[in-house]
mmCIF file of C-alpha atoms in Angstrom:
data_model
loop_
_atom_site.group_PDB
_atom_site.id
_atom_site.type_symbol
_atom_site.label_atom_id
_atom_site.label_comp_id
_atom_site.label_asym_id
_atom_site.label_seq_id
_atom_site.Cartn_x
_atom_site.Cartn_y
_atom_site.Cartn_z
ATOM 1 C CA MET Y 11 11.752 -20.353 9.190
ATOM 2 C CA SER Y 12 10.441 -22.732 12.054
ATOM 3 C CA ASN Y 13 13.537 -24.680 11.259
ATOM 4 C CA ARG Y 14 15.995 -21.924 11.706
ATOM 5 C CA LEU Y 15 13.577 -20.679 14.813
ATOM 6 C CA PHE Y 16 14.062 -24.296 16.851
ATOM 7 C CA GLN Y 17 17.741 -25.007 15.526
ATOM 8 C CA GLY Y 18 18.769 -21.678 17.384
ATOM 9 C CA VAL Y 19 16.892 -23.050 20.836
ATOM 10 C CA ILE Y 20 18.477 -26.673 20.113
ATOM 11 C CA HIS Y 21 22.048 -25.103 19.789
ATOM 12 C CA GLN Y 22 21.481 -23.265 23.330
ATOM 13 C CA MET Y 23 20.232 -26.716 24.851
ATOM 14 C CA ARG Y 24 23.185 -28.487 23.600
ATOM 15 C CA ASP Y 25 25.718 -27.860 26.691
ATOM 16 C CA SER Y 26 22.775 -27.838 29.116
ATOM 17 C CA ILE Y 27 21.580 -31.343 28.263
ATOM 18 C CA ASP Y 28 24.232 -33.643 27.548
ATOM 19 C CA ARG Y 29 22.230 -35.743 25.221
ATOM 20 C CA ILE Y 30 21.017 -35.586 21.622
ATOM 21 C CA VAL Y 31 18.246 -33.465 21.229
ATOM 22 C CA GLY Y 32 16.040 -32.466 18.256
ATOM 23 C CA VAL Y 33 12.994 -31.622 16.332
ATOM 24 C CA ILE Y 34 10.654 -33.684 13.827
ATOM 25 C CA ASP Y 35 8.296 -31.871 11.277
ATOM 26 C CA ASP Y 36 5.041 -33.545 10.079
ATOM 27 C CA SER Y 37 6.637 -34.846 6.980
ATOM 28 C CA GLU Y 38 8.584 -36.988 9.140
ATOM 29 C CA THR Y 39 11.968 -35.174 8.662
ATOM 30 C CA ILE Y 40 14.254 -33.824 11.580
ATOM 31 C CA ILE Y 41 14.557 -30.165 10.881
ATOM 32 C CA SER Y 42 16.604 -29.276 13.936
ATOM 33 C CA CYS Y 43 19.071 -31.041 16.237
ATOM 34 C CA SER Y 44 21.933 -31.224 18.139
ATOM 35 C CA ASP Y 45 23.519 -33.149 16.086
ATOM 36 C CA LEU Y 46 23.531 -31.423 12.535
ATOM 37 C CA THR Y 47 24.512 -34.632 10.862
ATOM 38 C CA ARG Y 48 21.269 -35.828 11.528
ATOM 39 C CA VAL Y 49 19.284 -32.549 10.141
ATOM 40 C CA GLY Y 50 17.158 -33.941 7.117
ATOM 41 C CA GLU Y 51 17.075 -37.184 7.680
ATOM 42 C CA LYS Y 52 13.509 -39.262 8.098
ATOM 43 C CA ALA Y 53 12.668 -40.283 11.356
ATOM 44 C CA GLU Y 54 10.297 -43.714 11.324
ATOM 45 C CA LEU Y 55 7.544 -42.731 13.466
ATOM 46 C CA MET Y 56 3.694 -43.508 13.396
ATOM 47 C CA SER Y 57 1.627 -41.274 11.328
ATOM 48 C CA PHE Y 58 1.199 -37.750 12.984
ATOM 49 C CA GLU Y 59 -2.663 -38.590 12.580
ATOM 50 C CA ASN Y 60 -2.786 -41.077 15.308
ATOM 51 C CA LEU Y 61 0.035 -39.134 17.486
ATOM 52 C CA ASP Y 62 -1.449 -37.957 20.697
ATOM 53 C CA PRO Y 63 -0.226 -34.596 21.870
ATOM 54 C CA ASN Y 64 -0.664 -35.223 25.346
ATOM 55 C CA GLU Y 65 1.444 -38.598 25.019
ATOM 56 C CA ILE Y 66 5.096 -38.842 25.667
ATOM 57 C CA PHE Y 67 6.608 -42.172 24.158
ATOM 58 C CA THR Y 68 9.619 -44.063 23.940
ATOM 59 C CA ARG Y 69 11.427 -45.735 20.823
ATOM 60 C CA ASP Y 70 14.983 -47.114 20.034
ATOM 61 C CA GLY Y 71 16.594 -45.690 22.510
ATOM 62 C CA PHE Y 72 14.857 -41.697 22.538
ATOM 63 C CA THR Y 73 11.863 -40.202 23.916
ATOM 64 C CA TYR Y 74 9.399 -38.192 21.937
ATOM 65 C CA LYS Y 75 6.947 -35.601 22.645
ATOM 66 C CA PRO Y 76 4.339 -34.432 20.127
ATOM 67 C CA PHE Y 77 3.672 -30.648 20.187
ATOM 68 C CA GLY Y 78 1.583 -27.901 18.411
ATOM 69 C CA SER Y 79 -2.185 -27.774 17.638
ATOM 70 C CA ARG Y 80 -4.757 -29.286 20.175
ATOM 71 C CA ILE Y 81 -5.984 -31.528 17.466
ATOM 72 C CA LYS Y 82 -2.718 -32.815 15.990
ATOM 73 C CA PRO Y 83 0.505 -32.132 16.610
ATOM 74 C CA ASP Y 84 2.435 -30.249 13.846
ATOM 75 C CA TYR Y 85 6.285 -31.579 15.355
ATOM 76 C CA VAL Y 86 7.399 -33.766 17.936
ATOM 77 C CA VAL Y 87 10.339 -32.877 19.955
ATOM 78 C CA PHE Y 88 13.031 -35.828 21.234
ATOM 79 C CA VAL Y 89 15.467 -36.610 23.173
ATOM 80 C CA GLU Y 90 18.365 -39.585 23.670
ATOM 81 C CA GLY Y 91 17.679 -41.683 26.454
ATOM 82 C CA SER Y 92 14.100 -43.769 27.263
ATOM 83 C CA ASP Y 93 14.838 -42.766 31.276
ATOM 84 C CA GLU Y 94 12.560 -40.504 33.541
ATOM 85 C CA LEU Y 95 15.065 -37.333 33.196
ATOM 86 C CA ALA Y 96 14.547 -38.035 29.299
ATOM 87 C CA ALA Y 97 10.856 -37.724 29.319
ATOM 88 C CA LYS Y 98 10.969 -34.613 31.628
ATOM 89 C CA PHE Y 99 13.705 -33.062 29.327
ATOM 90 C CA CYS Y 100 11.148 -33.561 26.122
ATOM 91 C CA ASN Y 101 8.436 -32.212 28.300
ATOM 92 C CA VAL Y 102 10.267 -28.861 28.983
ATOM 93 C CA LEU Y 103 11.277 -28.529 25.120
ATOM 94 C CA ALA Y 104 8.122 -29.365 23.909
ATOM 95 C CA ILE Y 105 6.305 -26.027 26.076
ATOM 96 C CA SER Y 106 9.358 -23.946 25.459
ATOM 97 C CA LEU Y 107 9.124 -24.615 21.349
ATOM 98 C CA LEU Y 108 5.928 -24.106 21.312
ATOM 99 C CA THR Y 109 5.744 -21.104 23.458
ATOM 100 C CA ILE Y 110 8.593 -19.386 21.452
ATOM 101 C CA LYS Y 111 6.926 -20.555 17.794
ATOM 102 C CA GLN Y 112 3.562 -19.202 18.636
ATOM 103 C CA TYR Y 113 5.103 -15.847 19.795
ATOM 104 C CA TYR Y 114 6.702 -15.569 16.835
ATOM 105 C CA ASP Y 115 3.746 -16.732 14.606
ATOM 106 C CA GLU Y 116 1.788 -13.877 16.607
ATOM 107 C CA LYS Y 117 4.308 -11.193 15.595
ATOM 108 C CA TYR Y 118 4.749 -12.537 12.165
ATOM 109 C CA ASP Y 119 1.068 -12.458 11.610
ATOM 110 C CA ARG Y 120 0.908 -8.771 13.378
ATOM 111 C CA ASN Y 121 3.153 -7.589 11.299
ATOM 112 C CA ASN Y 122 1.199 -9.063 7.648
ATOM 113 C CA PHE Y 123 -1.894 -7.734 9.802
ATOM 114 C CA ILE Y 124 -0.695 -4.206 9.481
ATOM 115 C CA LYS Y 125 0.469 -4.537 6.002
ATOM 116 C CA ASN Y 126 -2.551 -5.645 4.681
ATOM 117 C CA ILE Y 127 -4.875 -2.666 6.355
ATOM 118 C CA ILE Y 128 -2.538 0.129 5.016
ATOM 119 C CA LEU Y 129 -2.886 -1.905 1.223
ATOM 120 C CA ASP Y 130 -6.489 -1.780 1.663
ATOM 121 C CA ASN Y 131 -6.090 -5.646 1.615
ATOM 122 C CA ILE Y 132 -8.695 -6.398 4.380
ATOM 123 C CA LEU Y 133 -11.960 -5.499 5.163
ATOM 124 C CA PRO Y 134 -13.209 -2.802 7.361
ATOM 125 C CA GLY Y 135 -15.501 -5.201 9.345
ATOM 126 C CA ASP Y 136 -12.478 -7.676 9.794
ATOM 127 C CA ILE Y 137 -10.054 -5.294 11.175
ATOM 128 C CA PHE Y 138 -10.941 -5.350 14.308
ATOM 129 C CA VAL Y 139 -11.984 -9.367 14.725
ATOM 130 C CA LYS Y 140 -8.379 -10.020 13.712
ATOM 131 C CA ALA Y 141 -7.078 -7.155 16.003
ATOM 132 C CA LYS Y 142 -8.466 -9.108 18.752
ATOM 133 C CA GLU Y 143 -7.769 -12.503 17.475
ATOM 134 C CA LEU Y 144 -3.874 -11.192 17.531
ATOM 135 C CA HIS Y 145 -4.392 -9.496 21.001
ATOM 136 C CA PHE Y 146 -3.410 -6.209 18.971
ATOM 137 C CA ASN Y 147 -3.625 -2.930 20.430
ATOM 138 C CA THR Y 148 -5.858 -0.557 18.828
ATOM 139 C CA ASP Y 149 -6.097 2.091 21.332
ATOM 140 C CA VAL Y 150 -2.634 3.859 20.831
ATOM 141 C CA SER Y 151 -1.495 6.403 18.097
ATOM 142 C CA ARG Y 152 0.357 5.600 15.131
ATOM 143 C CA ALA Y 153 1.968 7.129 12.275
ATOM 144 C CA VAL Y 154 3.086 5.794 9.398
ATOM 145 C CA LEU Y 155 6.395 6.645 7.599
ATOM 146 C CA LEU Y 156 7.296 6.061 4.258
ATOM 147 C CA ILE Y 157 11.184 5.409 3.563
ATOM 148 C CA ARG Y 158 12.129 5.630 -0.288
ATOM 149 C CA VAL Y 159 15.715 4.070 -1.048
ATOM 150 C CA VAL Y 160 16.673 6.310 -3.734
ATOM 151 C CA ALA Y 161 20.538 5.581 -3.885
ATOM 152 C CA ALA Y 162 21.691 2.864 -1.902
ATOM 153 C CA ASN Y 163 24.823 0.204 -1.980
ATOM 154 C CA ASP Y 164 24.742 -3.481 -0.770
ATOM 155 C CA ILE Y 165 23.762 -2.974 2.685
ATOM 156 C CA SER Y 166 20.082 -3.798 3.187
ATOM 157 C CA SER Y 167 18.012 -0.806 4.008
ATOM 158 C CA PHE Y 168 15.248 -3.114 5.377
ATOM 159 C CA ASP Y 169 17.619 -4.731 8.110
ATOM 160 C CA VAL Y 170 19.018 -1.491 9.410
ATOM 161 C CA ILE Y 171 15.214 0.167 10.124
ATOM 162 C CA GLN Y 172 14.432 -2.686 11.765
ATOM 163 C CA ASN Y 173 17.299 -2.671 13.922
ATOM 164 C CA LEU Y 174 16.663 0.878 14.238
ATOM 165 C CA PHE Y 175 13.162 0.022 15.713
ATOM 166 C CA PRO Y 176 13.308 -3.345 17.725
ATOM 167 C CA ASP Y 177 10.349 -3.172 19.471
ATOM 168 C CA LYS Y 178 8.413 -5.516 17.361
ATOM 169 C CA GLN Y 179 5.395 -5.195 19.846
ATOM 170 C CA LYS Y 180 4.977 -1.661 19.237
ATOM 171 C CA ASP Y 181 6.832 -0.603 15.557
ATOM 172 C CA PHE Y 182 6.239 -2.469 12.246
ATOM 173 C CA VAL Y 183 8.594 -2.194 9.800
ATOM 174 C CA PHE Y 184 7.976 -3.701 6.119
ATOM 175 C CA ASN Y 185 8.846 -4.046 2.416
ATOM 176 C CA ILE Y 186 6.164 -3.002 -0.303
ATOM 177 C CA SER Y 187 8.763 -2.766 -3.081
ATOM 178 C CA GLU Y 188 12.180 -2.802 -3.684
ATOM 179 C CA SER Y 189 12.567 0.748 -2.887
ATOM 180 C CA ASP Y 190 9.681 1.081 -0.389
ATOM 181 C CA ILE Y 191 10.051 0.393 3.229
ATOM 182 C CA VAL Y 192 7.025 1.068 5.437
ATOM 183 C CA LEU Y 193 7.717 1.838 9.327
ATOM 184 C CA VAL Y 194 4.562 2.051 11.315
ATOM 185 C CA LYS Y 195 5.551 3.557 14.390
ATOM 186 C CA GLU Y 196 3.276 3.644 17.718
ATOM 187 C CA ILE Y 197 3.176 7.367 19.119
ATOM 188 C CA LYS Y 198 2.341 9.570 22.009
ATOM 189 C CA THR Y 199 -1.096 10.839 21.735
ATOM 190 C CA GLY Y 200 -0.823 14.782 20.896
ATOM 191 C CA ILE Y 201 2.899 14.079 18.820
ATOM 192 C CA ALA Y 202 4.031 17.227 17.267
ATOM 193 C CA VAL Y 203 4.804 17.383 13.586
ATOM 194 C CA LYS Y 204 8.283 18.174 14.191
ATOM 195 C CA ASP Y 205 8.941 15.276 16.732
ATOM 196 C CA LEU Y 206 7.977 12.765 13.974
ATOM 197 C CA GLU Y 207 10.142 14.959 11.247
ATOM 198 C CA LYS Y 208 13.195 14.365 14.204
ATOM 199 C CA LEU Y 209 12.614 10.685 14.005
ATOM 200 C CA ALA Y 210 12.147 11.022 10.156
ATOM 201 C CA ARG Y 211 15.760 12.753 10.196
ATOM 202 C CA SER Y 212 17.720 10.088 12.119
ATOM 203 C CA ILE Y 213 16.285 7.482 9.787
ATOM 204 C CA VAL Y 214 17.837 9.419 6.837
ATOM 205 C CA ASP Y 215 20.899 10.379 8.561
ATOM 206 C CA THR Y 216 22.237 6.817 9.300
ATOM 207 C CA LEU Y 217 21.068 5.314 6.556
ATOM 208 C CA GLY Y 218 23.088 8.058 4.780
ATOM 209 C CA GLY Y 219 25.958 8.674 7.213
ATOM 210 C CA GLU Y 220 26.615 5.338 8.139
ATOM 211 C CA PHE Y 221 25.552 3.084 5.216
ATOM 212 C CA HIS Y 222 25.797 5.559 2.066
ATOM 213 C CA THR Y 223 22.567 5.302 1.107
ATOM 214 C CA ARG Y 224 20.183 7.968 -0.049
ATOM 215 C CA ALA Y 225 16.427 7.816 1.029
ATOM 216 C CA VAL Y 226 13.844 10.421 1.423
ATOM 217 C CA VAL Y 227 10.819 10.140 3.815
ATOM 218 C CA GLY Y 228 7.236 10.807 3.669
ATOM 219 C CA ILE Y 229 5.113 11.222 6.777
ATOM 220 C CA GLY Y 230 1.626 10.856 7.292
ATOM 221 C CA THR Y 231 -0.661 12.213 9.707
ATOM 222 C CA SER Y 232 -1.003 10.418 13.107
ATOM 223 C CA VAL Y 233 -4.211 8.214 13.698
ATOM 224 C CA ASP Y 234 -5.459 6.977 16.513
ATOM 225 C CA GLY Y 235 -7.479 3.734 15.112
ATOM 226 C CA ILE Y 236 -5.605 1.093 13.307
ATOM 227 C CA LYS Y 237 -8.388 1.192 10.685
ATOM 228 C CA ASP Y 238 -6.997 5.046 9.795
ATOM 229 C CA LEU Y 239 -3.827 2.965 9.386
ATOM 230 C CA ALA Y 240 -4.444 3.214 5.576
ATOM 231 C CA LYS Y 241 -4.982 6.751 5.522
ATOM 232 C CA SER Y 242 -2.124 7.862 7.201
ATOM 233 C CA PHE Y 243 -0.385 5.632 4.565
ATOM 234 C CA LYS Y 244 -1.942 7.508 1.714
ATOM 235 C CA GLU Y 245 -0.612 10.650 3.042
ATOM 236 C CA ALA Y 246 2.713 9.548 3.263
ATOM 237 C CA GLN Y 247 2.632 8.511 -0.278
ATOM 238 C CA VAL Y 248 1.145 11.853 -1.441
ATOM 239 C CA ALA Y 249 3.978 13.805 0.612
ATOM 240 C CA LEU Y 250 6.473 12.122 -1.141
ATOM 241 C CA GLU Y 251 4.827 12.802 -4.816
ATOM 242 C CA VAL Y 252 4.577 16.279 -3.370
ATOM 243 C CA GLY Y 253 7.688 16.713 -2.327
ATOM 244 C CA LYS Y 254 9.275 15.001 -5.291
ATOM 245 C CA VAL Y 255 7.440 17.983 -7.478
ATOM 246 C CA PHE Y 256 7.804 21.139 -5.406
ATOM 247 C CA ASP Y 257 10.871 20.222 -2.618
ATOM 248 C CA THR Y 258 13.338 18.516 -4.947
ATOM 249 C CA GLU Y 259 16.065 19.560 -1.740
ATOM 250 C CA LYS Y 260 13.992 18.153 1.106
ATOM 251 C CA SER Y 261 14.692 14.549 2.335
ATOM 252 C CA ILE Y 262 11.739 14.791 4.870
ATOM 253 C CA VAL Y 263 8.404 15.834 3.708
ATOM 254 C CA SER Y 264 5.379 15.568 5.720
ATOM 255 C CA TYR Y 265 1.838 16.155 4.711
ATOM 256 C CA ASP Y 266 0.609 17.651 7.367
ATOM 257 C CA ASN Y 267 3.288 20.672 6.040
ATOM 258 C CA LEU Y 268 2.646 20.691 2.413
ATOM 259 C CA GLY Y 269 0.599 23.659 2.230
ATOM 260 C CA ILE Y 270 -0.252 25.327 -1.231
ATOM 261 C CA ALA Y 271 1.121 22.590 -2.801
ATOM 262 C CA ARG Y 272 -1.139 19.889 -1.779
ATOM 263 C CA LEU Y 273 -3.581 22.480 -2.899
ATOM 264 C CA ILE Y 274 -2.379 22.469 -6.613
ATOM 265 C CA TYR Y 275 -1.500 18.413 -6.372
ATOM 266 C CA GLN Y 276 -5.381 17.695 -6.146
ATOM 267 C CA LEU Y 277 -5.947 19.939 -8.911
ATOM 268 C CA PRO Y 278 -7.378 18.418 -12.463
ATOM 269 C CA THR Y 279 -4.824 19.128 -14.937
ATOM 270 C CA THR Y 280 -7.379 20.827 -17.093
ATOM 271 C CA LEU Y 281 -8.027 23.202 -14.772
ATOM 272 C CA CYS Y 282 -4.067 23.892 -14.137
ATOM 273 C CA GLU Y 283 -3.717 24.500 -17.619
ATOM 274 C CA MET Y 284 -6.703 26.901 -17.705
ATOM 275 C CA PHE Y 285 -5.205 29.057 -15.205
ATOM 276 C CA LEU Y 286 -1.553 29.464 -16.423
ATOM 277 C CA ARG Y 287 -3.240 30.384 -19.952
ATOM 278 C CA GLU Y 288 -5.062 33.132 -17.706
ATOM 279 C CA VAL Y 289 -2.280 34.311 -15.702
ATOM 280 C CA PHE Y 290 -0.077 34.589 -18.795
ATOM 281 C CA LYS Y 291 -2.174 36.219 -21.289
ATOM 282 C CA LYS Y 292 0.429 38.395 -22.626
ATOM 283 C CA GLY Y 293 3.060 35.950 -22.974
ATOM 284 C CA SER Y 294 4.331 32.160 -22.068
ATOM 285 C CA ILE Y 295 6.280 30.983 -19.374
ATOM 286 C CA GLU Y 296 8.157 30.079 -21.655
ATOM 287 C CA SER Y 297 9.750 33.177 -22.777
ATOM 288 C CA LEU Y 298 11.431 33.295 -19.665
ATOM 289 C CA ASP Y 299 14.676 32.340 -19.553
ATOM 290 C CA GLN Y 300 16.831 30.539 -17.106
ATOM 291 C CA GLU Y 301 18.652 33.738 -15.560
ATOM 292 C CA THR Y 302 15.135 35.221 -15.334
ATOM 293 C CA LEU Y 303 13.687 32.545 -13.373
ATOM 294 C CA PHE Y 304 16.360 32.430 -10.926
ATOM 295 C CA THR Y 305 16.056 36.052 -10.449
ATOM 296 C CA ILE Y 306 12.353 35.579 -9.882
ATOM 297 C CA GLN Y 307 13.467 32.490 -7.034
ATOM 298 C CA LYS Y 308 16.032 34.879 -5.100
ATOM 299 C CA PHE Y 309 13.164 38.136 -5.277
ATOM 300 C CA PHE Y 310 10.631 35.399 -3.818
ATOM 301 C CA GLU Y 311 13.127 34.111 -1.346
ATOM 302 C CA ASN Y 312 13.986 37.531 0.057
ATOM 303 C CA ASN Y 313 10.438 38.560 0.663
ATOM 304 C CA LEU Y 314 10.252 40.997 -2.434
ATOM 305 C CA ASN Y 315 12.899 42.974 -1.384
ATOM 306 C CA VAL Y 316 14.801 44.637 -3.932
ATOM 307 C CA SER Y 317 18.018 46.029 -2.123
ATOM 308 C CA GLU Y 318 18.251 42.332 -0.154
ATOM 309 C CA THR Y 319 17.829 40.258 -3.562
ATOM 310 C CA SER Y 320 20.034 42.505 -5.707
ATOM 311 C CA ARG Y 321 23.008 41.848 -2.713
ATOM 312 C CA LYS Y 322 22.442 38.188 -3.008
ATOM 313 C CA LEU Y 323 22.672 38.358 -6.727
ATOM 314 C CA PHE Y 324 25.442 40.627 -6.406
ATOM 315 C CA VAL Y 325 23.902 42.865 -9.171
ATOM 316 C CA HIS Y 326 23.479 46.552 -8.884
ATOM 317 C CA ARG Y 327 19.947 47.625 -7.863
ATOM 318 C CA ASN Y 328 18.852 49.417 -11.168
ATOM 319 C CA THR Y 329 20.013 46.124 -12.639
ATOM 320 C CA LEU Y 330 17.756 44.133 -10.537
ATOM 321 C CA VAL Y 331 14.838 46.876 -11.413
ATOM 322 C CA TYR Y 332 15.245 46.733 -14.981
ATOM 323 C CA ARG Y 333 15.216 42.468 -14.896
ATOM 324 C CA LEU Y 334 11.479 43.292 -13.063
ATOM 325 C CA GLU Y 335 10.128 45.582 -15.373
ATOM 326 C CA LYS Y 336 11.319 43.273 -18.297
ATOM 327 C CA ILE Y 337 9.498 40.530 -16.471
ATOM 328 C CA LYS Y 338 6.484 42.719 -15.973
ATOM 329 C CA LYS Y 339 6.379 43.427 -19.750
ATOM 330 C CA LEU Y 340 6.234 39.579 -21.216
ATOM 331 C CA THR Y 341 4.021 38.533 -18.361
ATOM 332 C CA GLY Y 342 2.006 41.837 -17.524
ATOM 333 C CA LEU Y 343 2.649 40.837 -14.073
ATOM 334 C CA ASP Y 344 4.734 43.556 -11.666
ATOM 335 C CA LEU Y 345 6.500 41.307 -9.170
ATOM 336 C CA ARG Y 346 6.849 44.180 -6.728
ATOM 337 C CA GLU Y 347 3.043 44.273 -5.978
ATOM 338 C CA PHE Y 348 2.199 41.563 -3.314
ATOM 339 C CA ASP Y 349 -1.010 40.545 -5.509
ATOM 340 C CA HIS Y 350 0.934 39.975 -8.416
ATOM 341 C CA ALA Y 351 3.687 38.378 -6.769
ATOM 342 C CA ILE Y 352 1.514 35.514 -5.060
ATOM 343 C CA ILE Y 353 -0.229 34.963 -8.518
ATOM 344 C CA PHE Y 354 3.371 34.519 -10.483
ATOM 345 C CA LYS Y 355 4.641 32.082 -7.614
ATOM 346 C CA VAL Y 356 1.633 29.704 -7.601
ATOM 347 C CA ALA Y 357 1.677 30.195 -11.590
ATOM 348 C CA LEU Y 358 5.159 28.438 -11.396
ATOM 349 C CA MET Y 359 4.364 25.777 -9.070
ATOM 350 C CA VAL Y 360 1.452 24.914 -11.317
ATOM 351 C CA LYS Y 361 3.534 24.486 -13.962
ATOM 352 C CA LYS Y 362 5.987 22.901 -12.112
ATOM 353 C CA TYR Y 363 3.515 20.256 -11.203
ATOM 354 C CA LEU Y 364 1.972 19.900 -14.806
ATOM 355 C CA THR Y 365 5.835 19.454 -15.716
ATOM 356 C CA ALA Y 366 6.375 16.636 -13.389
ATOM 357 C CA ASN Y 367 3.140 14.710 -13.931
ATOM 358 C CA PRO Y 368 3.310 12.753 -10.579
ATOM 359 C CA ILE Y 369 1.691 9.557 -9.524
ATOM 360 C CA LYS Y 370 -1.894 10.609 -7.960
ATOM 361 C CA TYR Y 371 -3.015 7.996 -4.991
#
C-alpha cells in the first residue's frame, strides 16, 4: 500500500522538482520513482540497520534521506543531485512522506480497531488503551448499520458505500463477508430512529437506483461508548434476521422497531411448538388453505373490519362472514373477537418463525 501512497506524491512532485526523485524500502528496492522505469530496481546502499534517520548523505550523484521510526528507518527518499537544493528537497519529501504514511496508518488501524471491537476480537480492557493510542474519540454517539447485498452486479457495493461516507475520521466502512458490509456511523446524541432509517434508505436507493444492486439494511441502536459497538452490531444482525422472517418485503429493519417479532425470535423453539399445539387444539394450522390465509391477512390489515375487508377482497360481506365461520370451526378461534384475533396473529408469526429456522446471534 505504501508503494501506491508514495507514488502518488512522487508523481505530483515530478513537475515541481525538475529532478529524479524516489523512495527505497528496507529491502533496498526502489518502490516509487518519478522515472517509472526505475521502479523495482535494487539500490546499492549500506544496510538499513546502519542508516541514521537524521543523516543526509550523497552517493553517485544522488542525495539520500532516511525516514521512518526513530530507532531505524523504514524508507529512504532520494533526489537527483548532490547540492544544497537536493538536500532541502530530500528533507521536505522525507517529512511529507512520513506524515502522509502516519496519517494513512492511523486511519487504517482505526478501521481495524473498530472491526475488532464489533467482532469481539479485542479484550474489553484493551479497548480504551488502544483508543488512546490511536487518538480515537470515545465520547461520541455511533450506530452500526449492517448492509447485506442480496442481488448485485459487477459494481463494488463496498466502494459505493465508502464514497457515500468519505469522512474517514468519523465514519468507518468495512466488509465482514462477501455480501455483508458494516457502516459505523457517528451521529448526534439522541438522534431519532427515523433519521437512521432515512440514512439507510439513501444507501438502499443509491445502490438500487444507480447501480442496480439490491440490498437490505439492519440498524442497531445508537450507543455512546465504543465498547458498546459490538452490541449495536449484534442488534443490526438480529434486525436483519428477524426482518428476513417476519418482514420479507422490508429493505430496512431497525432493531428498535421489531415489536413482538423480537420477542418471538428470542423464544426457544420447544416453547413455540407447545404454544402452537395449545392454540390449534381443534385443528392444525396446516388445514388452512392459501385463500383462507390470505383472507386472514387482509382481515388483520383492515383492523378486523368485516365491511372494509370484504370491499378490499372484492367479495360479498356474507362471503367473508362464511369464511370467518369456517376458520372458527377449524381452529376454535373467532377472529372477530379481539382476544382471539391477537392469539391467532401471534400464532401465525410463531409458525412463520419455526418454518424459517433463522440464524441465532
